[in-house]
Amino acid sequence: MPPLPFNLPPVPPLPFYIHPLVFWSIVLVIGIIFAVVFLRFLFAPPEERTGALVIFVLMVVGVVALYAIALNAPLIIYHFKRLTHPIFRW
C-alpha cells in the first residue's frame, strides 16, 4: 500500500493543460491495452501469430507517434499556421 498521502508523479510538459489524474488514467489504460496485445501475441497459435504481431507493431508505432506529436506540438502548430496563413489569414 502506498504511503499516504499519495502524490501522483508530475505531468510532463505538454502544450495544453490536462488534469494529472486524467493524464495518468490515460497512460494506465494505454499500458493495459499494450500488455493485453503483447500477451495475445505471445500466446497466439502459430497460424495467428503474424496477425497478432502486426497489431502489436502498429500499436507500438502509434504510441511512439503520439509521444512525438505531443513533444513537438508547438513546432507543429507553428508550421501549420505558417502553411495555412494565406488561406485563413491567422
mmCIF file of C-alpha atoms in Angstrom:
data_model
loop_
_atom_site.group_PDB
_atom_site.id
_atom_site.type_symbol
_atom_site.label_atom_id
_atom_site.label_comp_id
_atom_site.label_asym_id
_atom_site.label_seq_id
_atom_site.Cartn_x
_atom_site.Cartn_y
_atom_site.Cartn_z
ATOM 1 C CA MET A 1 0.000 0.000 0.000
ATOM 2 C CA PRO A 2 1.449 3.399 -0.944
ATOM 3 C CA PRO A 3 2.255 5.810 1.852
ATOM 4 C CA LEU A 4 -0.457 8.351 2.492
ATOM 5 C CA PRO A 5 -0.998 10.969 1.204
ATOM 6 C CA PHE A 6 -0.158 9.594 -2.235
ATOM 7 C CA ASN A 7 1.055 12.146 -4.778
ATOM 8 C CA LEU A 8 0.893 11.449 -8.489
ATOM 9 C CA PRO A 9 4.125 11.954 -10.421
ATOM 10 C CA PRO A 10 4.289 15.311 -12.205
ATOM 11 C CA VAL A 11 2.796 15.523 -15.675
ATOM 12 C CA PRO A 12 5.446 16.031 -18.366
ATOM 13 C CA PRO A 13 5.325 19.451 -20.046
ATOM 14 C CA LEU A 14 2.595 19.480 -22.682
ATOM 15 C CA PRO A 15 1.360 22.341 -24.889
ATOM 16 C CA PHE A 16 -2.095 22.106 -23.294
ATOM 17 C CA TYR A 17 -3.444 21.671 -19.768
ATOM 18 C CA ILE A 18 -4.634 18.264 -18.687
ATOM 19 C CA HIS A 19 -5.511 17.266 -15.138
ATOM 20 C CA PRO A 20 -2.859 14.896 -13.729
ATOM 21 C CA LEU A 21 -5.452 12.270 -12.789
ATOM 22 C CA VAL A 22 -6.835 12.228 -16.343
ATOM 23 C CA PHE A 23 -3.323 12.077 -17.826
ATOM 24 C CA TRP A 24 -2.200 9.156 -15.661
ATOM 25 C CA SER A 25 -5.523 7.373 -16.235
ATOM 26 C CA ILE A 26 -4.930 7.576 -19.984
ATOM 27 C CA VAL A 27 -1.373 6.281 -19.515
ATOM 28 C CA LEU A 28 -2.696 3.399 -17.386
ATOM 29 C CA VAL A 29 -5.343 2.432 -19.959
ATOM 30 C CA ILE A 30 -2.768 2.527 -22.784
ATOM 31 C CA GLY A 31 -0.434 0.381 -20.673
ATOM 32 C CA ILE A 32 -3.144 -2.198 -20.023
ATOM 33 C CA ILE A 33 -4.055 -2.334 -23.721
ATOM 34 C CA PHE A 34 -0.357 -2.664 -24.578
ATOM 35 C CA ALA A 35 0.010 -5.596 -22.144
ATOM 36 C CA VAL A 36 -3.098 -7.361 -23.475
ATOM 37 C CA VAL A 37 -1.967 -7.010 -27.094
ATOM 38 C CA PHE A 38 1.526 -8.239 -26.222
ATOM 39 C CA LEU A 39 0.177 -11.259 -24.335
ATOM 40 C CA ARG A 40 -2.180 -12.062 -27.226
ATOM 41 C CA PHE A 41 0.888 -12.106 -29.472
ATOM 42 C CA LEU A 42 2.880 -14.317 -27.087
ATOM 43 C CA PHE A 43 0.144 -16.896 -26.586
ATOM 44 C CA ALA A 44 -1.349 -16.870 -30.093
ATOM 45 C CA PRO A 45 -1.429 -20.133 -32.005
ATOM 46 C CA PRO A 46 1.306 -20.339 -34.657
ATOM 47 C CA GLU A 47 -1.099 -19.694 -37.533
ATOM 48 C CA GLU A 48 -2.377 -16.457 -35.933
ATOM 49 C CA ARG A 49 0.952 -15.148 -34.652
ATOM 50 C CA THR A 50 1.678 -12.968 -37.699
ATOM 51 C CA GLY A 51 -1.616 -11.118 -37.397
ATOM 52 C CA ALA A 52 -1.059 -10.559 -33.690
ATOM 53 C CA LEU A 53 2.463 -9.268 -34.385
ATOM 54 C CA VAL A 54 1.157 -6.775 -36.944
ATOM 55 C CA ILE A 55 -1.350 -5.388 -34.432
ATOM 56 C CA PHE A 56 1.352 -5.208 -31.751
ATOM 57 C CA VAL A 57 3.783 -3.354 -34.037
ATOM 58 C CA LEU A 58 1.070 -0.936 -35.200
ATOM 59 C CA MET A 59 0.216 -0.179 -31.585
ATOM 60 C CA VAL A 60 3.867 0.492 -30.713
ATOM 61 C CA VAL A 61 4.202 2.789 -33.737
ATOM 62 C CA GLY A 62 1.000 4.609 -32.730
ATOM 63 C CA VAL A 63 2.182 5.191 -29.155
ATOM 64 C CA VAL A 64 5.569 6.455 -30.366
ATOM 65 C CA ALA A 65 3.838 8.743 -32.882
ATOM 66 C CA LEU A 66 1.557 10.184 -30.180
ATOM 67 C CA TYR A 67 4.585 10.795 -27.970
ATOM 68 C CA ALA A 68 6.489 12.524 -30.786
ATOM 69 C CA ILE A 69 3.477 14.692 -31.654
ATOM 70 C CA ALA A 70 2.996 15.693 -28.011
ATOM 71 C CA LEU A 71 6.668 16.635 -27.674
ATOM 72 C CA ASN A 72 6.716 18.673 -30.882
ATOM 73 C CA ALA A 73 3.226 20.181 -30.673
ATOM 74 C CA PRO A 74 4.337 23.852 -30.522
ATOM 75 C CA LEU A 75 6.514 23.397 -33.612
ATOM 76 C CA ILE A 76 3.755 21.511 -35.449
ATOM 77 C CA ILE A 77 1.224 24.257 -34.631
ATOM 78 C CA TYR A 78 3.674 26.939 -35.779
ATOM 79 C CA HIS A 79 4.274 25.213 -39.138
ATOM 80 C CA PHE A 80 0.551 24.548 -39.606
ATOM 81 C CA LYS A 81 -0.259 28.224 -39.037
ATOM 82 C CA ARG A 82 2.571 29.291 -41.347
ATOM 83 C CA LEU A 83 1.381 26.968 -44.124
ATOM 84 C CA THR A 84 -2.288 27.927 -43.808
ATOM 85 C CA HIS A 85 -1.737 31.671 -43.303
ATOM 86 C CA PRO A 86 -2.547 32.557 -46.945
ATOM 87 C CA ILE A 87 -5.842 30.682 -46.684
ATOM 88 C CA PHE A 88 -7.119 31.613 -43.220
ATOM 89 C CA ARG A 89 -5.233 34.896 -42.509
ATOM 90 C CA TRP A 90 -4.238 33.858 -38.979
#
